[in-house]
mmCIF file of C-alpha atoms and ligand atoms in Angstrom:
data_model
loop_
_atom_site.group_PDB
_atom_site.id
_atom_site.type_symbol
_atom_site.label_atom_id
_atom_site.label_comp_id
_atom_site.label_asym_id
_atom_site.label_seq_id
_atom_site.Cartn_x
_atom_site.Cartn_y
_atom_site.Cartn_z
ATOM 1 C CA ALA A 1 312.826 -24.601 81.144
ATOM 2 C CA LYS A 2 314.483 -21.273 81.511
ATOM 3 C CA GLU A 3 312.903 -19.755 78.746
ATOM 4 C CA ALA A 4 309.444 -20.851 79.649
ATOM 5 C CA GLY A 5 309.950 -19.649 83.335
ATOM 6 C CA ARG A 6 310.857 -16.330 82.323
ATOM 7 C CA SER A 7 308.088 -15.435 80.041
ATOM 8 C CA CYS A 8 305.996 -16.013 83.115
ATOM 9 C CA PHE A 9 307.570 -13.258 84.373
ATOM 10 C CA LYS A 10 308.064 -11.345 81.471
ATOM 11 C CA PHE A 11 305.730 -8.577 82.852
ATOM 12 C CA TYR A 12 308.230 -7.407 85.400
ATOM 13 C CA ARG A 13 311.114 -6.996 82.733
ATOM 14 C CA ASP A 14 311.746 -3.252 82.942
ATOM 15 C CA SER A 15 309.739 -2.681 86.143
ATOM 16 C CA MET A 16 310.759 0.492 86.589
ATOM 17 C CA ASN A 17 308.363 1.348 83.566
ATOM 18 C CA ALA A 18 305.497 -0.877 84.263
ATOM 19 C CA THR A 19 302.229 -0.114 85.441
ATOM 20 C CA ALA A 20 301.244 0.780 89.136
ATOM 21 C CA ALA A 21 298.958 -2.592 89.054
ATOM 22 C CA ILE A 22 302.056 -4.675 87.746
ATOM 23 C CA ARG A 23 304.495 -2.948 90.369
ATOM 24 C CA LEU A 24 302.487 -3.778 92.984
ATOM 25 C CA GLN A 25 302.058 -7.350 91.966
ATOM 26 C CA LEU A 26 305.791 -7.765 91.697
ATOM 27 C CA GLU A 27 305.982 -6.348 95.366
ATOM 28 C CA GLN A 28 303.547 -9.025 96.619
ATOM 29 C CA ASP A 29 305.475 -11.630 94.679
ATOM 30 C CA LEU A 30 308.481 -10.623 95.732
ATOM 31 C CA ARG A 31 307.119 -10.595 99.634
ATOM 32 C CA THR A 32 306.274 -14.136 99.043
ATOM 33 C CA ALA A 33 309.298 -14.805 97.403
ATOM 34 C CA LEU A 34 311.543 -13.754 100.507
ATOM 35 C CA LYS A 35 309.640 -15.989 102.422
ATOM 36 C CA SER A 36 309.144 -19.063 100.428
ATOM 37 C CA GLY A 37 312.979 -19.667 99.959
ATOM 38 C CA GLU A 38 312.887 -18.682 95.918
ATOM 39 C CA ILE A 39 315.206 -15.855 96.376
ATOM 40 C CA VAL A 40 318.885 -17.113 96.952
ATOM 41 C CA PRO A 41 322.384 -16.174 96.303
ATOM 42 C CA PHE A 42 324.402 -17.209 93.352
ATOM 43 C CA TYR A 43 328.095 -17.157 93.347
ATOM 44 C CA GLN A 44 330.704 -16.100 91.045
ATOM 45 C CA PRO A 45 334.303 -17.338 91.736
ATOM 46 C CA GLN A 46 337.310 -14.725 92.123
ATOM 47 C CA ILE A 47 340.568 -16.166 91.130
ATOM 48 C CA CYS A 48 343.932 -15.139 92.349
ATOM 49 C CA ALA A 49 345.691 -13.870 89.000
ATOM 50 C CA GLU A 50 348.742 -15.166 90.317
ATOM 51 C CA THR A 51 347.970 -18.631 91.654
ATOM 52 C CA GLY A 52 344.835 -19.314 89.291
ATOM 53 C CA ASN A 53 342.840 -20.327 92.766
ATOM 54 C CA ILE A 54 339.686 -19.352 93.720
ATOM 55 C CA VAL A 55 339.951 -17.393 96.737
ATOM 56 C CA SER A 56 336.634 -15.624 97.083
ATOM 57 C CA VAL A 57 333.073 -15.795 95.531
ATOM 58 C CA GLU A 58 330.642 -12.654 95.154
ATOM 59 C CA ALA A 59 327.011 -13.384 96.327
ATOM 60 C CA LEU A 60 324.822 -12.400 93.575
ATOM 61 C CA VAL A 61 321.217 -12.788 94.200
ATOM 62 C CA ARG A 62 318.670 -14.531 92.260
ATOM 63 C CA TRP A 63 315.175 -15.491 92.074
ATOM 64 C CA LEU A 64 314.184 -18.520 91.087
ATOM 65 C CA PRO A 65 310.410 -19.153 90.753
ATOM 66 C CA ALA A 66 308.538 -22.085 91.314
ATOM 67 C CA GLN A 67 307.618 -22.261 87.898
ATOM 68 C CA GLY A 68 311.099 -22.478 86.892
ATOM 69 C CA GLY A 69 313.471 -20.251 85.312
ATOM 70 C CA ILE A 70 315.868 -17.457 86.967
ATOM 71 C CA ILE A 71 314.826 -13.914 87.127
ATOM 72 C CA PRO A 72 318.048 -11.872 87.409
ATOM 73 C CA PRO A 73 318.468 -8.840 89.761
ATOM 74 C CA ASP A 74 317.942 -6.096 87.811
ATOM 75 C CA GLU A 75 314.271 -7.324 87.397
ATOM 76 C CA PHE A 76 313.696 -6.744 91.151
ATOM 77 C CA ILE A 77 316.340 -5.143 93.158
ATOM 78 C CA PRO A 78 314.804 -1.709 91.886
ATOM 79 C CA ILE A 79 311.219 -2.623 93.490
ATOM 80 C CA ALA A 80 313.080 -4.071 96.168
ATOM 81 C CA GLU A 81 315.042 -0.729 97.353
ATOM 82 C CA GLU A 82 311.568 1.422 96.337
ATOM 83 C CA THR A 83 309.764 -0.532 98.968
ATOM 84 C CA GLY A 84 312.063 -1.357 101.660
ATOM 85 C CA LEU A 85 311.947 -4.794 100.680
ATOM 86 C CA ILE A 86 315.959 -4.553 100.264
ATOM 87 C CA ASN A 87 316.619 -4.886 103.651
ATOM 88 C CA ASP A 88 315.282 -8.343 104.146
ATOM 89 C CA LEU A 89 316.692 -9.315 101.023
ATOM 90 C CA GLY A 90 319.998 -7.944 101.658
ATOM 91 C CA LEU A 91 319.847 -9.923 105.506
ATOM 92 C CA LEU A 92 318.787 -12.991 103.263
ATOM 93 C CA VAL A 93 321.912 -13.136 101.245
ATOM 94 C CA LEU A 94 324.116 -11.935 104.014
ATOM 95 C CA GLN A 95 322.890 -14.901 105.813
ATOM 96 C CA HIS A 96 323.129 -17.524 103.096
ATOM 97 C CA SER A 97 326.545 -16.215 102.105
ATOM 98 C CA CYS A 98 328.327 -16.652 105.809
ATOM 99 C CA LYS A 99 326.280 -20.017 106.160
ATOM 100 C CA GLN A 100 327.816 -21.032 103.171
ATOM 101 C CA ALA A 101 331.462 -19.768 103.503
ATOM 102 C CA LYS A 102 331.220 -21.555 106.983
ATOM 103 C CA GLN A 103 330.192 -24.990 105.335
ATOM 104 C CA TRP A 104 333.033 -24.317 102.463
ATOM 105 C CA LEU A 105 335.378 -23.522 105.714
ATOM 106 C CA ASP A 106 334.237 -26.586 107.431
ATOM 107 C CA GLN A 107 335.049 -28.943 103.974
ATOM 108 C CA GLY A 108 338.635 -27.261 103.866
ATOM 109 C CA HIS A 109 337.725 -24.542 101.411
ATOM 110 C CA ARG A 110 339.054 -20.745 103.079
ATOM 111 C CA ILE A 111 336.833 -19.013 100.656
ATOM 112 C CA ARG A 112 335.653 -15.029 101.411
ATOM 113 C CA VAL A 113 332.575 -14.284 100.292
ATOM 114 C CA ALA A 114 331.739 -11.052 99.073
ATOM 115 C CA VAL A 115 328.089 -9.547 99.551
ATOM 116 C CA ASN A 116 326.736 -6.507 98.074
ATOM 117 C CA VAL A 117 325.404 -3.657 100.734
ATOM 118 C CA SER A 118 322.561 -1.430 99.384
ATOM 119 C CA ALA A 119 322.429 2.288 100.410
ATOM 120 C CA HIS A 120 319.203 1.368 102.541
ATOM 121 C CA GLN A 121 320.821 -1.281 104.406
ATOM 122 C CA PHE A 122 324.066 0.655 105.161
ATOM 123 C CA ARG A 123 322.009 3.454 106.450
ATOM 124 C CA GLN A 124 320.222 1.153 109.002
ATOM 125 C CA LEU A 125 321.616 2.308 112.702
ATOM 126 C CA ASP A 126 321.974 -1.159 113.496
ATOM 127 C CA PHE A 127 323.736 -2.343 110.400
ATOM 128 C CA THR A 128 327.089 -3.087 111.974
ATOM 129 C CA GLN A 129 325.286 -5.012 114.657
ATOM 130 C CA VAL A 130 323.545 -6.955 112.463
ATOM 131 C CA VAL A 131 326.594 -8.114 110.531
ATOM 132 C CA GLU A 132 328.452 -8.871 113.895
ATOM 133 C CA LYS A 133 325.233 -10.974 114.919
ATOM 134 C CA THR A 134 325.468 -13.157 111.302
ATOM 135 C CA LEU A 135 328.968 -13.774 111.869
ATOM 136 C CA LYS A 136 328.217 -14.732 115.104
ATOM 137 C CA GLU A 137 325.684 -16.878 114.242
ATOM 138 C CA CYS A 138 327.073 -18.557 111.749
ATOM 139 C CA ASN A 139 330.611 -18.849 113.484
ATOM 140 C CA LEU A 140 332.185 -17.475 110.285
ATOM 141 C CA PRO A 141 335.572 -15.653 111.180
ATOM 142 C CA PRO A 142 335.043 -12.183 110.177
ATOM 143 C CA SER A 143 338.143 -11.878 107.583
ATOM 144 C CA LEU A 144 335.910 -14.294 105.596
ATOM 145 C CA LEU A 145 333.150 -11.626 104.855
ATOM 146 C CA GLU A 146 333.804 -8.915 102.451
ATOM 147 C CA LEU A 147 331.030 -6.148 101.935
ATOM 148 C CA GLU A 148 331.021 -4.389 99.136
ATOM 149 C CA LEU A 149 329.927 -0.965 98.844
ATOM 150 C CA THR A 150 329.720 1.620 95.832
ATOM 151 C CA GLU A 151 331.437 4.500 95.393
ATOM 152 C CA SER A 152 328.193 6.474 95.514
ATOM 153 C CA VAL A 153 326.919 4.831 98.565
ATOM 154 C CA ILE A 154 330.197 5.695 100.419
ATOM 155 C CA MET A 155 330.476 9.193 99.252
ATOM 156 C CA SER A 156 326.636 10.107 99.873
ATOM 157 C CA ASP A 157 327.524 11.006 103.487
ATOM 158 C CA ALA A 158 331.099 10.809 103.960
ATOM 159 C CA GLU A 159 331.267 12.143 107.366
ATOM 160 C CA GLU A 160 328.650 9.811 108.612
ATOM 161 C CA ASN A 161 329.806 6.830 106.732
ATOM 162 C CA ILE A 162 333.542 6.907 107.701
ATOM 163 C CA LYS A 163 332.378 6.192 111.149
ATOM 164 C CA ARG A 164 330.147 3.317 109.861
ATOM 165 C CA LEU A 165 333.225 1.859 107.708
ATOM 166 C CA ILE A 166 335.498 2.010 110.722
ATOM 167 C CA GLU A 167 333.036 0.306 112.993
ATOM 168 C CA LEU A 168 332.709 -2.549 110.182
ATOM 169 C CA LYS A 169 336.298 -2.633 109.912
ATOM 170 C CA ASN A 170 336.793 -3.107 113.172
ATOM 171 C CA LEU A 171 334.470 -6.436 113.066
ATOM 172 C CA GLY A 172 337.589 -7.704 110.872
ATOM 173 C CA VAL A 173 335.482 -7.538 107.595
ATOM 174 C CA THR A 174 337.119 -6.874 104.248
ATOM 175 C CA LEU A 175 335.837 -3.744 102.630
ATOM 176 C CA ALA A 176 335.343 -3.311 98.848
ATOM 177 C CA VAL A 177 334.423 -0.273 96.794
ATOM 178 C CA ASP A 178 332.229 -1.720 93.824
ATOM 179 C CA ASP A 179 331.980 -0.280 90.441
ATOM 180 C CA PHE A 180 335.147 1.829 91.139
ATOM 181 C CA GLY A 181 335.781 4.829 88.638
ATOM 182 C CA THR A 182 332.239 5.353 87.834
ATOM 183 C CA GLY A 183 331.181 7.835 90.583
ATOM 184 C CA TYR A 184 332.713 11.381 90.404
ATOM 185 C CA SER A 185 333.978 11.615 93.688
ATOM 186 C CA SER A 186 337.261 12.855 94.499
ATOM 187 C CA LEU A 187 340.013 10.179 95.295
ATOM 188 C CA SER A 188 340.596 11.695 98.414
ATOM 189 C CA TYR A 189 338.570 9.484 100.363
ATOM 190 C CA LEU A 190 340.506 6.217 99.520
ATOM 191 C CA LYS A 191 343.266 7.900 102.481
ATOM 192 C CA LYS A 192 340.689 8.515 104.543
ATOM 193 C CA PHE A 193 338.574 5.446 104.599
ATOM 194 C CA PRO A 194 339.179 2.372 106.114
ATOM 195 C CA ILE A 195 339.111 0.309 102.491
ATOM 196 C CA ASP A 196 340.697 -2.912 101.407
ATOM 197 C CA ILE A 197 339.808 -3.284 97.803
ATOM 198 C CA LEU A 198 338.730 -1.541 94.607
ATOM 199 C CA LYS A 199 336.621 -3.371 91.934
ATOM 200 C CA ILE A 200 337.458 -1.882 88.811
ATOM 201 C CA ASP A 201 334.049 -1.763 86.927
ATOM 202 C CA ARG A 202 333.161 -4.124 84.030
ATOM 203 C CA ALA A 203 332.810 -0.966 81.885
ATOM 204 C CA PHE A 204 336.259 -0.373 81.977
ATOM 205 C CA MET A 205 337.148 -3.930 81.151
ATOM 206 C CA CYS A 206 334.909 -4.377 78.289
ATOM 207 C CA ASP A 207 337.001 -2.683 75.635
ATOM 208 C CA VAL A 208 340.550 -2.645 77.061
ATOM 209 C CA ASN A 209 341.439 -4.375 73.874
ATOM 210 C CA SER A 210 340.009 -1.724 71.422
ATOM 211 C CA ALA A 211 339.906 1.751 73.670
ATOM 212 C CA PRO A 212 343.154 3.289 74.808
ATOM 213 C CA ASP A 213 341.176 5.645 76.983
ATOM 214 C CA ASP A 214 339.760 2.448 79.128
ATOM 215 C CA ILE A 215 343.564 0.926 79.263
ATOM 216 C CA ALA A 216 344.565 4.101 80.697
ATOM 217 C CA ILE A 217 341.838 4.416 83.243
ATOM 218 C CA VAL A 218 342.526 0.858 84.432
ATOM 219 C CA GLU A 219 346.359 1.362 84.458
ATOM 220 C CA ALA A 220 345.541 4.389 86.693
ATOM 221 C CA ILE A 221 343.436 2.083 88.492
ATOM 222 C CA LEU A 222 345.984 0.117 89.329
ATOM 223 C CA ALA A 223 348.895 2.318 90.151
ATOM 224 C CA LEU A 224 346.729 4.000 92.640
ATOM 225 C CA ALA A 225 345.602 0.868 94.419
ATOM 226 C CA LYS A 226 349.371 -0.130 94.288
ATOM 227 C CA SER A 227 350.811 3.081 95.914
ATOM 228 C CA LEU A 228 347.611 3.109 98.698
ATOM 229 C CA LYS A 229 348.415 -1.006 99.032
ATOM 230 C CA LEU A 230 344.766 -1.790 98.333
ATOM 231 C CA GLY A 231 343.779 -4.844 96.596
ATOM 232 C CA VAL A 232 342.272 -4.955 93.085
ATOM 233 C CA ILE A 233 339.189 -6.897 91.538
ATOM 234 C CA ALA A 234 338.857 -6.609 87.849
ATOM 235 C CA GLU A 235 335.269 -7.635 87.308
ATOM 236 C CA GLY A 236 333.558 -8.782 83.426
ATOM 237 C CA ILE A 237 336.576 -10.830 82.428
ATOM 238 C CA GLU A 238 335.411 -12.383 79.394
ATOM 239 C CA GLU A 239 338.112 -13.129 77.301
ATOM 240 C CA ALA A 240 341.760 -13.914 78.240
ATOM 241 C CA GLU A 241 343.416 -10.998 76.248
ATOM 242 C CA GLN A 242 341.831 -8.442 78.849
ATOM 243 C CA ILE A 243 344.127 -10.004 81.594
ATOM 244 C CA ASP A 244 347.006 -9.030 79.613
ATOM 245 C CA ILE A 245 346.925 -5.545 80.511
ATOM 246 C CA LEU A 246 346.530 -6.317 84.560
ATOM 247 C CA LYS A 247 349.207 -8.804 84.185
ATOM 248 C CA SER A 248 352.012 -6.771 86.251
ATOM 249 C CA SER A 249 350.231 -6.257 89.404
ATOM 250 C CA LYS A 250 350.109 -8.001 92.809
ATOM 251 C CA ASN A 251 347.060 -8.161 94.884
ATOM 252 C CA LEU A 252 344.671 -8.860 91.830
ATOM 253 C CA LEU A 253 341.911 -11.111 91.935
ATOM 254 C CA LEU A 254 340.062 -11.643 88.415
ATOM 255 C CA GLN A 255 336.207 -12.486 87.986
ATOM 256 C CA GLY A 256 334.049 -13.090 85.022
ATOM 257 C CA TYR A 257 332.447 -15.063 82.731
ATOM 258 C CA LEU A 258 335.824 -16.396 80.944
ATOM 259 C CA PHE A 259 336.170 -18.299 84.602
ATOM 260 C CA SER A 260 332.967 -18.870 85.450
ATOM 261 C CA ARG A 261 329.267 -17.580 85.550
ATOM 262 C CA PRO A 262 327.432 -17.030 88.765
ATOM 263 C CA LEU A 263 326.154 -20.420 90.143
ATOM 264 C CA ALA A 264 324.147 -21.999 92.547
ATOM 265 C CA ALA A 265 326.394 -22.915 95.736
ATOM 266 C CA GLU A 266 326.535 -26.583 94.714
ATOM 267 C CA LYS A 267 327.922 -26.209 91.536
ATOM 268 C CA ILE A 268 330.638 -23.837 92.662
ATOM 269 C CA THR A 269 331.694 -26.573 95.467
ATOM 270 C CA PRO A 270 333.236 -28.739 93.006
ATOM 271 C CA LEU A 271 335.269 -25.808 91.441
ATOM 272 C CA LEU A 272 336.927 -24.870 94.695
ATOM 273 C CA ASN A 273 339.838 -27.524 93.703
ATOM 274 C CA GLN A 274 340.284 -26.281 90.197
ATOM 275 C CA ASN A 275 343.163 -24.218 89.289
ATOM 276 C CA PHE A 276 342.707 -21.906 86.692
ATOM 277 C CA THR A 277 345.918 -20.504 85.342
ATOM 278 C CA HIS A 278 345.164 -18.697 82.104
HETATM 279 P P1 C2E B 1 327.369 -5.669 90.479
HETATM 280 O O1 C2E B 1 327.550 -6.176 91.805
HETATM 281 O O2 C2E B 1 328.203 -5.070 89.863
HETATM 282 O O3 C2E B 1 327.620 -7.697 89.768
HETATM 283 C C1 C2E B 1 328.422 -7.868 88.538
HETATM 284 C C2 C2E B 1 327.696 -7.763 87.641
HETATM 285 O O4 C2E B 1 328.357 -8.242 86.539
HETATM 286 C C3 C2E B 1 326.591 -9.253 87.867
HETATM 287 O O5 C2E B 1 325.562 -9.093 87.365
HETATM 288 C C4 C2E B 1 327.490 -10.526 87.181
HETATM 289 O O6 C2E B 1 326.769 -11.457 87.319
HETATM 290 C C5 C2E B 1 328.078 -9.770 86.057
HETATM 291 N N1 C2E B 1 329.112 -10.372 85.575
HETATM 292 C C6 C2E B 1 330.093 -10.688 85.835
HETATM 293 N N2 C2E B 1 331.186 -11.463 84.957
HETATM 294 C C7 C2E B 1 330.593 -10.866 83.786
HETATM 295 C C8 C2E B 1 331.456 -10.841 82.588
HETATM 296 O O7 C2E B 1 332.306 -11.172 82.276
HETATM 297 N N3 C2E B 1 330.398 -10.689 81.617
HETATM 298 C C9 C2E B 1 329.386 -9.460 82.075
HETATM 299 N N4 C2E B 1 328.418 -9.067 80.592
HETATM 300 N N5 C2E B 1 328.663 -9.876 83.112
HETATM 301 C C10 C2E B 1 329.345 -10.476 83.983
HETATM 302 P P2 C2E B 1 323.860 -9.749 87.965
HETATM 303 O O8 C2E B 1 324.675 -10.851 88.800
HETATM 304 O O9 C2E B 1 323.042 -9.384 87.031
HETATM 305 O O10 C2E B 1 323.957 -8.209 88.734
HETATM 306 C C11 C2E B 1 323.560 -7.183 88.657
HETATM 307 C C12 C2E B 1 323.577 -6.194 90.001
HETATM 308 O O11 C2E B 1 322.458 -6.466 90.832
HETATM 309 C C13 C2E B 1 324.666 -6.347 90.869
HETATM 310 O O12 C2E B 1 325.948 -5.482 90.106
HETATM 311 C C14 C2E B 1 324.486 -5.502 92.000
HETATM 312 O O13 C2E B 1 324.440 -4.368 91.854
HETATM 313 C C15 C2E B 1 322.850 -6.140 91.990
HETATM 314 N N6 C2E B 1 322.738 -7.240 92.834
HETATM 315 C C16 C2E B 1 323.217 -8.343 92.615
HETATM 316 N N7 C2E B 1 323.137 -9.196 93.866
HETATM 317 C C17 C2E B 1 322.596 -8.305 95.028
HETATM 318 C C18 C2E B 1 322.407 -8.413 96.355
HETATM 319 O O14 C2E B 1 322.415 -9.832 96.874
HETATM 320 N N8 C2E B 1 322.326 -7.077 97.084
HETATM 321 C C19 C2E B 1 322.258 -5.690 96.249
HETATM 322 N N9 C2E B 1 321.885 -4.795 97.089
HETATM 323 N N10 C2E B 1 322.456 -5.890 95.227
HETATM 324 C C20 C2E B 1 322.547 -6.898 94.408
HETATM 325 CA CA1 CA B 2 329.336 -6.171 93.540
HETATM 326 CA CA1 CA B 3 330.218 -3.997 90.004
HETATM 327 CA CA1 CA B 4 327.000 -2.813 88.865
#
């Protein structure tokens, strides 16, 4: 079913290079999909390295077309960003995620949910209010919401953004820097900004067995996080060996296919009682 579903949408692949007509079609279909409930977040567990328990999940958006199959975000996020639909999409993911975290909480699972925030969304003047309103509507404790911002978004207008980040921090949400280490920014912003967590980019975790440079970078990030008292999430963990170089550190969460792929909410729920001691 997955293959069949995908082939219907094959022409979306590589949408950035597609013709104007195809892009327009994609935009229209995405607009419809946002209304019809075909766009939903999947969730990927983040496991505490010390205890093996799931402490949080990352919301990763998926398009589930009526025809079947799953369209990954790389095939529609770029168009969403270009057309401004990313704001609607982002709000939808935020609302779903907060509702889901509240549902898990009511079932006795204190799981934080991490939501990706695009540059567009973050720059909306009322973004903090939107987050505050959503938390209230869902009756979710703010500490159970984490916002993931990339380094490039944070650094795009550092002076303005620091105000925004402090506003968000004051709501009580957790702030994570996504794809950490891939930007070109100075590290000094980490001291100024109210950041809680660094997410080590998957690119650095890929070859830690073979590439000494990547090990050096990962170790440097761990040391930096330790001295600044920040949490660390290592993403893209596919093999147990990748965990070895991370072992010593406290406040470490692990995310990757080794533990679980991103899954629909109902498939995550039974995993919440599971222990992932490696
Ligand atoms: P990201 O935020 O860096 O998300 C991590 C990506 O790595 C996800 O891809 C996830 O499925 C994948 N991944 C996790 N563990 C492994 C692993 O062990 N091995 C490998 N090879 N990959 C792993 P995904 O779900 O396709 O998302 C791609 C990107 O799309 C995300 O990268 C993020 O930038 C964007 N995205 C996803 N959902 C949203 C959303 O709701 N809003 C926004 N603005 N962007 C989103
Ligand atoms: Ca992310
Ligand atoms: Ca990432
Ligand atoms: Ca990424």
